Amino acid sequence: MPIPEDVTGDEIDRDVRQELQSLPKTLAEDVAKNLVMVARLIDEDPEAAYGYSKVALRLASRVAAVREAAGFAAYANQKYSEALAEFRAARRMTGTVELWPLMADCERGLGRPEKALDMAGAPEVQKLDRAGQVEMRLVAAGARRDMGQLDAAIVTLQSPELASNAVQPWTARLRYAYADALLAAGREREAREWFAKAVEADRDGSTDASDRLAELDGVEFVDALDEDAAAAEPGEDDNGGGRDD
């Protein structure tokens, strides 16, 4: 796959660069460039990112960072079985537990919420940092919802992180998930309150909390272009034409 001229491979993290030092220099550079493309495209064009990840995987399948990138690309394309296999491989290579919540979410994607819940109760969760534990809580709540256990999902999300007024990277998503679970359970007034709190914390627009809040408030957004086009159309009382003077 083509690599843009502005991509040098030097953009990758220092830790990944160190991993690639086990490869011949030219090969390491090629792998690095493909990993840069995965990171660059995974949000805006996940299918293309997946293609670059497959190239990197073909070149250096024994590098943990490559397996992890391949897992993220597969996950972004909802290829959960493939993502799970890559995440497991990366975990075997590194021995870390950072990918545990993503692995559990892959189990959800494969229609195995019970397995995701088993993973949420595993000893590995205690080894996660705070962000990882919040992510695991989100996955567990999602698994409860998959099983139709709405009340249990709500309880799962109730935590010190949810109650805290401090805004952390996970705050908006946690509040959003809680609001969505409340709404699914028919608790609309509480849901509105938490969607509003999610909006307050969502500084980079990572959720559509503002849209959900507006929907609950009955606000309807009109596209300005559509509005201008409607205004330009002839009115009913002007005989369908413009002025003759």
Coordinates of N, CA and C in Angstrom, one line a residue:
M1 N 0.8 -1.2 0.0 CA 0.0 0.0 0.0 C 0.9 1.2 0.0
P2 N 0.4 2.3 -0.7 CA 1.3 3.5 -0.8 C 1.5 4.2 0.5
I3 N 2.6 4.7 0.7 CA 3.0 5.5 1.9 C 3.2 7.0 1.5
P4 N 2.5 7.9 2.1 CA 2.7 9.4 1.7 C 4.1 9.8 2.0
E5 N 4.6 10.7 1.2 CA 6.0 11.2 1.3 C 6.3 11.8 2.6
D6 N 5.3 12.4 3.3 CA 5.6 13.0 4.6 C 5.7 12.1 5.7
V7 N 5.4 10.8 5.5 CA 5.6 9.8 6.6 C 7.0 9.2 6.5
T8 N 7.7 9.4 7.6 CA 9.1 8.9 7.7 C 9.2 7.7 8.6
G9 N 8.3 7.5 9.5 CA 8.4 6.4 10.4 C 8.9 6.8 11.8
D10 N 9.5 8.0 11.8 CA 10.0 8.6 13.0 C 8.9 9.1 13.9
E11 N 7.7 9.1 13.4 CA 6.5 9.6 14.2 C 6.1 8.6 15.3
I12 N 6.5 7.4 15.2 CA 6.0 6.4 16.2 C 6.6 6.6 17.6
D13 N 6.0 6.1 18.6 CA 6.5 6.2 20.0 C 7.8 5.6 20.2
R14 N 8.5 6.2 21.1 CA 9.9 5.7 21.4 C 9.9 4.2 21.8
D15 N 8.9 3.8 22.6 CA 8.8 2.3 23.0 C 8.7 1.4 21.8
V16 N 7.9 1.8 20.8 CA 7.7 1.0 19.6 C 9.0 1.0 18.8
R17 N 9.6 2.2 18.7 CA 10.9 2.3 18.0 C 11.9 1.3 18.5
Q18 N 11.9 1.2 19.9 CA 12.9 0.3 20.5 C 12.6 -1.2 20.2
E19 N 11.3 -1.5 20.1 CA 10.9 -2.8 19.7 C 11.4 -3.2 18.3
L20 N 11.3 -2.2 17.4 CA 11.6 -2.4 16.0 C 13.1 -2.5 15.8
Q21 N 13.9 -2.2 16.8 CA 15.4 -2.3 16.7 C 15.9 -3.7 16.5
S22 N 15.0 -4.7 16.8 CA 15.4 -6.1 16.7 C 15.4 -6.5 15.2
L23 N 14.8 -5.6 14.3 CA 14.7 -5.9 12.9 C 15.8 -5.2 12.1
P24 N 16.1 -5.7 10.9 CA 17.1 -5.0 10.1 C 16.6 -3.6 9.8
K25 N 17.5 -2.6 9.6 CA 17.1 -1.2 9.6 C 16.1 -0.9 8.5
T26 N 16.3 -1.4 7.3 CA 15.4 -1.1 6.2 C 14.0 -1.6 6.5
L27 N 13.9 -2.9 7.0 CA 12.7 -3.5 7.4 C 12.0 -2.7 8.5
A28 N 12.8 -2.3 9.5 CA 12.2 -1.6 10.6 C 11.6 -0.3 10.2
E29 N 12.2 0.4 9.2 CA 11.7 1.6 8.7 C 10.4 1.4 8.0
D30 N 10.3 0.3 7.2 CA 9.1 0.0 6.5 C 7.9 -0.3 7.4
V31 N 8.2 -1.1 8.5 CA 7.2 -1.4 9.4 C 6.7 -0.2 10.2
A32 N 7.7 0.7 10.5 CA 7.4 1.9 11.3 C 6.4 2.8 10.4
K33 N 6.7 2.9 9.2 CA 5.8 3.7 8.3 C 4.4 3.2 8.2
N34 N 4.3 1.9 8.1 CA 3.0 1.3 8.1 C 2.2 1.4 9.4
L35 N 3.0 1.4 10.5 CA 2.3 1.6 11.8 C 1.9 3.0 12.0
V36 N 2.6 4.0 11.4 CA 2.2 5.4 11.4 C 0.9 5.5 10.7
M37 N 0.8 4.9 9.5 CA -0.4 5.0 8.7 C -1.6 4.3 9.5
V38 N -1.4 3.3 10.2 CA -2.5 2.7 11.0 C -3.0 3.7 12.0
A39 N -2.1 4.3 12.7 CA -2.4 5.3 13.8 C -3.1 6.5 13.1
R40 N -2.6 6.9 12.0 CA -3.2 8.1 11.3 C -4.6 7.9 10.8
L41 N -4.9 6.7 10.3 CA -6.2 6.4 9.6 C -7.2 5.7 10.5
I42 N -6.9 5.2 11.6 CA -7.8 4.2 12.3 C -9.1 4.9 12.7
D43 N -9.1 6.2 12.9 CA -10.4 6.8 13.2 C -11.2 7.3 12.0
E44 N -10.5 7.8 11.0 CA -11.2 8.4 9.9 C -11.4 7.4 8.7
D45 N -10.5 6.4 8.6 CA -10.6 5.4 7.6 C -10.2 4.1 8.1
P46 N -11.0 3.4 9.0 CA -10.5 2.2 9.6 C -10.2 1.1 8.6
E47 N -10.9 1.1 7.5 CA -10.6 0.0 6.5 C -9.2 0.1 5.9
A48 N -8.8 1.4 5.6 CA -7.5 1.6 5.1 C -6.4 1.3 6.2
A49 N -6.7 1.7 7.4 CA -5.8 1.4 8.5 C -5.6 -0.1 8.7
Y50 N -6.7 -0.9 8.5 CA -6.6 -2.3 8.6 C -5.7 -2.8 7.5
G51 N -5.7 -2.3 6.3 CA -4.9 -2.7 5.2 C -3.4 -2.5 5.5
Y52 N -3.1 -1.3 6.1 CA -1.7 -1.1 6.5 C -1.2 -2.0 7.6
S53 N -2.2 -2.3 8.5 CA -1.8 -3.2 9.6 C -1.5 -4.6 9.1
K54 N -2.1 -5.0 8.1 CA -1.9 -6.3 7.5 C -0.5 -6.4 6.8
V55 N -0.1 -5.2 6.2 CA 1.3 -5.1 5.7 C 2.3 -5.2 6.8
A56 N 2.1 -4.5 7.8 CA 3.0 -4.5 9.0 C 3.1 -5.9 9.6
L57 N 2.0 -6.6 9.7 CA 1.9 -7.9 10.2 C 2.7 -8.9 9.4
R58 N 2.6 -8.7 8.1 CA 3.3 -9.6 7.1 C 4.8 -9.4 7.3
L59 N 5.2 -8.2 7.6 CA 6.6 -7.9 7.6 C 7.3 -8.3 9.0
A60 N 6.5 -8.1 10.1 CA 7.1 -8.3 11.4 C 6.0 -8.9 12.4
S61 N 5.6 -10.1 12.2 CA 4.6 -10.6 13.1 C 5.1 -11.0 14.5
R62 N 6.4 -11.0 14.6 CA 6.9 -11.3 15.9 C 7.2 -10.1 16.8
V63 N 6.8 -9.0 16.4 CA 6.9 -7.7 17.2 C 5.6 -7.4 17.8
A64 N 5.6 -7.3 19.2 CA 4.4 -7.1 19.9 C 3.6 -5.9 19.5
A65 N 4.3 -4.8 19.2 CA 3.6 -3.5 18.8 C 2.8 -3.7 17.5
V66 N 3.4 -4.6 16.6 CA 2.7 -4.8 15.4 C 1.5 -5.6 15.6
R67 N 1.5 -6.6 16.5 CA 0.4 -7.5 16.8 C -0.7 -6.6 17.4
E68 N -0.3 -5.7 18.3 CA -1.2 -4.8 19.0 C -1.9 -3.9 18.0
A69 N -1.1 -3.3 17.1 CA -1.7 -2.4 16.1 C -2.7 -3.2 15.2
A70 N -2.3 -4.4 14.8 CA -3.2 -5.2 14.0 C -4.5 -5.5 14.7
G71 N -4.4 -5.7 16.1 CA -5.6 -5.9 16.9 C -6.5 -4.7 16.9
F72 N -5.9 -3.5 17.1 CA -6.7 -2.3 17.1 C -7.4 -2.1 15.7
A73 N -6.7 -2.3 14.7 CA -7.3 -2.1 13.3 C -8.4 -3.1 13.1
A74 N -8.2 -4.3 13.5 CA -9.3 -5.3 13.3 C -10.5 -5.0 14.2
Y75 N -10.2 -4.5 15.4 CA -11.3 -4.1 16.3 C -12.1 -2.9 15.7
A76 N -11.4 -2.0 15.1 CA -12.1 -0.8 14.5 C -12.9 -1.2 13.4
N77 N -12.7 -2.3 12.8 CA -13.5 -2.8 11.6 C -14.4 -3.9 12.1
Q78 N -14.6 -4.1 13.4 CA -15.5 -5.0 14.0 C -15.2 -6.5 13.6
K79 N -13.9 -6.7 13.3 CA -13.4 -8.1 13.1 C -12.9 -8.6 14.4
Y80 N -13.9 -9.0 15.3 CA -13.6 -9.2 16.7 C -12.8 -10.5 16.9
S81 N -13.1 -11.5 16.2 CA -12.3 -12.8 16.3 C -10.8 -12.5 16.0
E82 N -10.6 -11.8 14.9 CA -9.2 -11.5 14.5 C -8.6 -10.6 15.6
A83 N -9.3 -9.6 16.0 CA -8.8 -8.6 17.0 C -8.4 -9.4 18.3
L84 N -9.2 -10.3 18.7 CA -9.0 -11.0 19.9 C -7.7 -11.8 19.8
A85 N -7.5 -12.5 18.7 CA -6.3 -13.3 18.5 C -5.1 -12.4 18.5
E86 N -5.1 -11.2 17.9 CA -4.0 -10.4 17.9 C -3.7 -9.8 19.3
F87 N -4.7 -9.4 20.0 CA -4.5 -8.9 21.4 C -3.9 -10.0 22.3
R88 N -4.4 -11.2 22.1 CA -3.9 -12.3 22.9 C -2.4 -12.5 22.6
A89 N -2.1 -12.5 21.3 CA -0.7 -12.6 20.9 C 0.2 -11.5 21.5
A90 N -0.2 -10.3 21.4 CA 0.5 -9.2 22.0 C 0.7 -9.4 23.5
R91 N -0.3 -9.8 24.1 CA -0.3 -10.0 25.6 C 0.7 -11.1 25.9
R92 N 0.7 -12.2 25.2 CA 1.7 -13.3 25.4 C 3.1 -12.7 25.3
M93 N 3.3 -11.9 24.3 CA 4.7 -11.3 24.1 C 5.2 -10.4 25.1
T94 N 4.2 -9.6 25.7 CA 4.6 -8.5 26.6 C 4.4 -8.9 28.1
G95 N 3.4 -9.8 28.3 CA 3.0 -10.1 29.7 C 2.2 -9.1 30.4
T96 N 1.8 -8.0 29.7 CA 1.1 -6.9 30.4 C -0.4 -7.2 30.3
V97 N -1.2 -6.5 31.1 CA -2.7 -6.7 31.1 C -3.4 -5.5 30.5
E98 N -2.7 -4.6 29.9 CA -3.4 -3.4 29.4 C -4.5 -3.7 28.4
L99 N -4.4 -4.7 27.6 CA -5.4 -5.1 26.6 C -6.6 -5.9 27.1
W100 N -6.6 -6.2 28.4 CA -7.6 -7.0 29.0 C -9.0 -6.5 28.7
P101 N -9.3 -5.2 28.9 CA -10.7 -4.7 28.7 C -11.1 -4.8 27.2
L102 N -10.1 -4.6 26.3 CA -10.4 -4.7 24.9 C -10.7 -6.2 24.5
M103 N -9.9 -7.1 25.1 CA -10.2 -8.5 24.8 C -11.5 -8.9 25.3
A104 N -11.9 -8.4 26.5 CA -13.3 -8.7 27.0 C -14.4 -8.1 26.1
D105 N -14.1 -6.9 25.5 CA -15.1 -6.3 24.6 C -15.2 -7.1 23.3
C106 N -14.1 -7.7 22.9 CA -14.1 -8.6 21.7 C -15.0 -9.8 22.0
E107 N -15.0 -10.3 23.2 CA -15.9 -11.4 23.6 C -17.4 -10.9 23.4
R108 N -17.6 -9.7 23.8 CA -19.0 -9.1 23.6 C -19.3 -9.1 22.2
G109 N -18.4 -8.6 21.4 CA -18.6 -8.5 19.9 C -18.9 -9.8 19.3
L110 N -18.3 -10.9 19.9 CA -18.5 -12.2 19.4 C -19.8 -12.9 19.9
G111 N -20.6 -12.1 20.7 CA -21.8 -12.6 21.2 C -21.6 -13.5 22.5
R112 N -20.5 -13.2 23.2 CA -20.3 -14.0 24.4 C -20.2 -13.1 25.6
P113 N -21.3 -12.4 26.0 CA -21.2 -11.4 27.1 C -20.9 -12.1 28.5
E114 N -21.2 -13.4 28.6 CA -20.9 -14.1 29.8 C -19.4 -14.2 30.0
K115 N -18.7 -14.5 28.9 CA -17.3 -14.5 29.0 C -16.6 -13.2 29.3
A116 N -17.2 -12.1 28.8 CA -16.7 -10.8 29.1 C -16.9 -10.5 30.6
L117 N -18.0 -10.9 31.2 CA -18.2 -10.8 32.6 C -17.3 -11.6 33.5
D118 N -17.0 -12.8 33.0 CA -16.0 -13.6 33.7 C -14.6 -12.9 33.7
M119 N -14.3 -12.3 32.6 CA -13.0 -11.5 32.5 C -13.0 -10.3 33.4
A120 N -14.2 -9.7 33.6 CA -14.3 -8.5 34.5 C -14.1 -8.9 35.9
G121 N -14.3 -10.1 36.3 CA -14.0 -10.6 37.6 C -12.7 -11.3 37.8
A122 N -11.9 -11.3 36.8 CA -10.6 -12.0 36.9 C -9.6 -11.2 37.6
P123 N -8.5 -11.9 38.2 CA -7.5 -11.2 38.9 C -6.7 -10.1 38.1
E124 N -6.7 -10.3 36.8 CA -6.0 -9.4 35.9 C -6.5 -7.9 36.0
V125 N -7.8 -7.8 36.4 CA -8.4 -6.5 36.5 C -7.8 -5.7 37.6
Q126 N -7.4 -6.3 38.7 CA -6.7 -5.6 39.8 C -5.3 -5.1 39.4
K127 N -4.8 -5.6 38.3 CA -3.5 -5.1 37.9 C -3.6 -4.0 36.9
L128 N -4.8 -3.6 36.5 CA -5.0 -2.5 35.6 C -4.8 -1.2 36.3
D129 N -4.4 -0.2 35.6 CA -4.4 1.2 36.2 C -5.8 1.7 36.2
R130 N -6.0 2.9 36.8 CA -7.4 3.4 37.0 C -8.2 3.5 35.7
A131 N -7.5 4.0 34.7 CA -8.2 4.1 33.4 C -8.6 2.7 32.8
G132 N -7.8 1.8 33.0 CA -8.1 0.4 32.6 C -9.3 -0.2 33.3
Q133 N -9.3 0.1 34.6 CA -10.4 -0.4 35.5 C -11.7 0.2 35.1
V134 N -11.7 1.5 34.8 CA -12.9 2.2 34.3 C -13.4 1.6 33.0
E135 N -12.4 1.3 32.1 CA -12.7 0.7 30.8 C -13.4 -0.7 31.0
M136 N -12.8 -1.4 32.0 CA -13.4 -2.7 32.3 C -14.8 -2.6 32.8
R137 N -15.0 -1.6 33.6 CA -16.4 -1.4 34.1 C -17.4 -1.1 33.0
L138 N -16.9 -0.3 32.0 CA -17.8 0.0 30.9 C -18.1 -1.2 30.1
V139 N -17.1 -2.1 29.9 CA -17.3 -3.3 29.2 C -18.3 -4.2 29.9
A140 N -18.1 -4.3 31.2 CA -19.0 -5.2 32.0 C -20.4 -4.7 32.0
A141 N -20.6 -3.4 32.1 CA -21.9 -2.8 32.0 C -22.6 -3.1 30.6
G142 N -21.7 -3.0 29.6 CA -22.2 -3.3 28.2 C -22.6 -4.8 28.2
A143 N -21.9 -5.7 28.8 CA -22.2 -7.1 28.8 C -23.5 -7.3 29.5
R144 N -23.7 -6.7 30.6 CA -25.0 -6.8 31.3 C -26.2 -6.4 30.5
R145 N -26.0 -5.3 29.7 CA -27.0 -4.8 28.8 C -27.3 -5.8 27.7
D146 N -26.2 -6.4 27.2 CA -26.3 -7.4 26.2 C -27.3 -8.6 26.6
M147 N -27.2 -8.8 27.9 CA -28.0 -9.9 28.5 C -29.3 -9.5 29.0
G148 N -29.7 -8.2 28.8 CA -31.0 -7.7 29.2 C -31.0 -7.3 30.6
Q149 N -29.9 -7.2 31.3 CA -29.9 -6.9 32.7 C -29.6 -5.4 32.9
L150 N -30.6 -4.6 32.7 CA -30.5 -3.1 32.7 C -30.1 -2.6 34.1
D151 N -30.8 -3.1 35.1 CA -30.6 -2.6 36.4 C -29.2 -3.0 36.9
A152 N -28.7 -4.2 36.5 CA -27.4 -4.6 36.9 C -26.3 -3.7 36.1
A153 N -26.6 -3.3 34.9 CA -25.7 -2.5 34.1 C -25.6 -1.1 34.8
I154 N -26.7 -0.6 35.3 CA -26.7 0.7 36.0 C -25.9 0.6 37.3
V155 N -26.1 -0.4 38.0 CA -25.3 -0.6 39.3 C -23.8 -0.8 39.0
T156 N -23.5 -1.5 37.9 CA -22.1 -1.7 37.6 C -21.4 -0.4 37.3
L157 N -22.1 0.6 36.7 CA -21.4 1.9 36.4 C -21.4 2.8 37.6
Q158 N -22.1 2.5 38.6 CA -22.0 3.4 39.8 C -20.7 3.2 40.6
S159 N -19.9 4.2 40.6 CA -18.5 4.0 41.1 C -18.0 5.3 41.6
P160 N -16.9 5.3 42.3 CA -16.3 6.6 42.7 C -15.9 7.5 41.5
E161 N -15.5 6.9 40.4 CA -15.2 7.6 39.2 C -16.4 8.4 38.7
L162 N -17.5 7.7 38.7 CA -18.8 8.3 38.2 C -19.2 9.5 39.1
A163 N -19.0 9.3 40.4 CA -19.5 10.3 41.4 C -18.5 11.5 41.5
S164 N -17.3 11.3 41.0 CA -16.3 12.4 41.1 C -16.6 13.6 40.3
N165 N -16.4 14.8 40.8 CA -16.6 16.0 40.0 C -15.3 16.3 39.1
A166 N -14.2 15.6 39.4 CA -13.0 15.8 38.6 C -13.2 15.3 37.2
V167 N -12.7 16.0 36.2 CA -12.9 15.5 34.8 C -11.6 14.8 34.4
Q168 N -11.7 13.5 34.1 CA -10.6 12.7 33.6 C -10.9 12.3 32.2
P169 N -9.9 11.7 31.5 CA -10.1 11.3 30.1 C -11.3 10.4 29.9
W170 N -11.6 9.6 30.9 CA -12.8 8.7 30.8 C -14.1 9.2 31.3
T171 N -14.1 10.4 31.9 CA -15.3 10.9 32.5 C -16.5 11.0 31.6
A172 N -16.3 11.6 30.4 CA -17.5 11.8 29.5 C -18.1 10.5 29.1
R173 N -17.2 9.5 28.8 CA -17.7 8.2 28.3 C -18.4 7.5 29.4
L174 N -17.9 7.6 30.6 CA -18.6 6.9 31.8 C -19.9 7.5 32.1
R175 N -20.0 8.8 32.1 CA -21.3 9.5 32.3 C -22.3 9.2 31.2
Y176 N -21.8 9.2 30.0 CA -22.6 8.9 28.9 C -23.2 7.5 29.0
A177 N -22.4 6.5 29.3 CA -22.8 5.1 29.4 C -23.9 5.0 30.5
Y178 N -23.7 5.7 31.6 CA -24.6 5.7 32.7 C -25.9 6.3 32.3
A179 N -25.9 7.5 31.6 CA -27.1 8.1 31.1 C -27.9 7.2 30.1
D180 N -27.1 6.6 29.2 CA -27.8 5.7 28.2 C -28.4 4.5 28.9
A181 N -27.8 4.0 29.9 CA -28.4 2.8 30.6 C -29.6 3.3 31.4
L182 N -29.6 4.4 32.0 CA -30.8 5.0 32.7 C -31.9 5.2 31.7
L183 N -31.6 5.7 30.5 CA -32.7 5.9 29.6 C -33.3 4.6 29.1
A184 N -32.4 3.6 28.9 CA -32.9 2.3 28.4 C -33.8 1.7 29.5
A185 N -33.6 2.0 30.7 CA -34.4 1.5 31.8 C -35.6 2.3 32.1
G186 N -35.8 3.4 31.3 CA -37.0 4.2 31.4 C -36.9 5.3 32.4
R187 N -35.7 5.6 32.9 CA -35.5 6.6 33.9 C -35.1 7.9 33.2
E188 N -36.0 8.5 32.5 CA -35.6 9.6 31.6 C -35.1 10.9 32.3
R189 N -35.7 11.2 33.4 CA -35.3 12.4 34.1 C -33.9 12.3 34.6
E190 N -33.5 11.2 35.2 CA -32.1 10.9 35.6 C -31.2 10.9 34.4
A191 N -31.7 10.3 33.3 CA -30.8 10.1 32.1 C -30.5 11.5 31.6
R192 N -31.5 12.4 31.6 CA -31.2 13.8 31.1 C -30.1 14.5 31.9
E193 N -30.2 14.3 33.2 CA -29.2 14.9 34.2 C -27.8 14.4 33.8
W194 N -27.7 13.1 33.5 CA -26.4 12.6 33.3 C -25.9 12.8 31.9
F195 N -26.8 12.9 30.9 CA -26.3 13.4 29.6 C -25.8 14.8 29.7
A196 N -26.4 15.6 30.5 CA -25.9 17.0 30.7 C -24.6 17.0 31.4
K197 N -24.4 16.1 32.3 CA -23.0 16.0 33.0 C -22.0 15.5 32.0
A198 N -22.4 14.6 31.1 CA -21.5 14.1 30.1 C -21.1 15.2 29.1
V199 N -22.0 16.1 28.8 CA -21.7 17.2 27.9 C -20.6 18.1 28.6
E200 N -20.8 18.4 29.9 CA -19.9 19.2 30.6 C -18.4 18.6 30.5
A201 N -18.3 17.3 30.6 CA -17.0 16.7 30.6 C -16.4 16.4 29.2
D202 N -17.3 16.5 28.2 CA -16.9 16.1 26.9 C -16.2 17.2 26.1
R203 N -15.0 17.5 26.4 CA -14.3 18.7 25.9 C -13.8 18.5 24.5
D204 N -13.7 17.2 24.0 CA -13.2 17.0 22.7 C -14.2 16.4 21.8
G205 N -15.5 16.3 22.2 CA -16.6 15.8 21.4 C -16.5 14.3 21.1
S206 N -16.0 13.6 22.1 CA -15.8 12.1 21.9 C -17.2 11.4 22.0
T207 N -18.2 12.0 22.4 CA -19.5 11.4 22.5 C -20.6 12.3 21.8
D208 N -21.8 11.7 21.5 CA -22.8 12.6 21.0 C -23.8 13.0 22.1
A209 N -23.2 13.2 23.3 CA -24.1 13.5 24.5 C -24.9 14.8 24.2
S210 N -24.4 15.8 23.5 CA -25.1 17.0 23.3 C -26.3 16.7 22.4
D211 N -26.2 15.9 21.4 CA -27.3 15.5 20.6 C -28.4 14.8 21.4
R212 N -27.9 13.8 22.2 CA -28.9 13.0 23.0 C -29.6 13.9 24.0
L213 N -28.9 14.9 24.5 CA -29.6 15.8 25.5 C -30.6 16.7 24.7
A214 N -30.2 17.2 23.6 CA -31.2 18.0 22.8 C -32.4 17.2 22.4
E215 N -32.2 15.9 22.1 CA -33.3 15.0 21.7 C -34.3 14.9 22.8
L216 N -33.7 14.7 24.0 CA -34.6 14.6 25.2 C -35.3 15.9 25.5
D217 N -34.7 17.0 25.2 CA -35.4 18.3 25.4 C -36.3 18.7 24.2
G218 N -36.4 17.8 23.2 CA -37.3 18.1 22.1 C -36.8 19.2 21.2
V219 N -35.5 19.4 21.2 CA -34.9 20.4 20.3 C -34.6 19.7 18.9
E220 N -35.0 20.4 17.8 CA -34.8 19.9 16.5 C -33.8 20.8 15.7
F221 N -32.7 20.2 15.3 CA -31.7 21.0 14.6 C -32.1 21.0 13.1
V222 N -32.0 22.2 12.5 CA -32.3 22.4 11.0 C -31.0 22.8 10.3
D223 N -30.7 22.1 9.2 CA -29.5 22.4 8.5 C -29.6 23.8 7.9
A224 N -28.6 24.6 8.1 CA -28.7 26.0 7.6 C -28.8 26.0 6.1
L225 N -28.2 25.1 5.4 CA -28.3 25.1 3.9 C -29.7 24.8 3.4
D226 N -30.3 23.8 4.1 CA -31.7 23.5 3.8 C -32.6 24.6 4.0
E227 N -32.3 25.3 5.1 CA -33.2 26.5 5.5 C -33.0 27.6 4.4
D228 N -31.8 27.8 4.0 CA -31.6 28.9 2.9 C -32.3 28.5 1.6
A229 N -32.2 27.2 1.3 CA -32.8 26.7 0.1 C -34.3 26.9 0.1
A230 N -34.9 26.6 1.3 CA -36.4 26.7 1.5 C -36.8 28.2 1.3
A231 N -36.0 29.1 1.9 CA -36.3 30.5 1.8 C -36.2 31.1 0.4
A232 N -35.4 30.4 -0.5 CA -35.2 30.9 -1.8 C -36.4 30.4 -2.7
E233 N -37.2 29.4 -2.3 CA -38.3 28.9 -3.1 C -39.4 29.9 -3.1
P234 N -40.1 30.0 -4.3 CA -41.3 30.9 -4.4 C -42.3 30.6 -3.3
G235 N -42.9 31.6 -2.8 CA -44.0 31.5 -1.8 C -45.3 31.2 -2.5
E236 N -46.3 30.8 -1.6 CA -47.6 30.4 -2.2 C -48.4 31.6 -2.7
D237 N -48.0 32.9 -2.2 CA -48.8 34.0 -2.6 C -48.1 34.9 -3.6
D238 N -47.0 34.4 -4.2 CA -46.3 35.3 -5.2 C -46.5 34.8 -6.6
N239 N -47.5 33.9 -6.8 CA -47.9 33.4 -8.1 C -46.7 32.6 -8.8
G240 N -45.8 32.1 -7.9 CA -44.7 31.3 -8.4 C -43.7 32.0 -9.2
G241 N -43.7 33.4 -9.2 CA -42.6 34.1 -10.0 C -42.1 35.3 -9.2
G242 N -41.1 35.9 -9.8 CA -40.5 37.1 -9.1 C -41.2 38.3 -9.6
R243 N -40.7 39.5 -9.1 CA -41.3 40.8 -9.4 C -41.0 41.1 -10.9
D244 N -41.9 41.8 -11.6 CA -41.7 42.2 -13.0 C -41.0 43.6 -13.1
D245 N -40.9 44.3 -11.9 CA -40.3 45.6 -12.0 C -38.8 45.5 -11.7

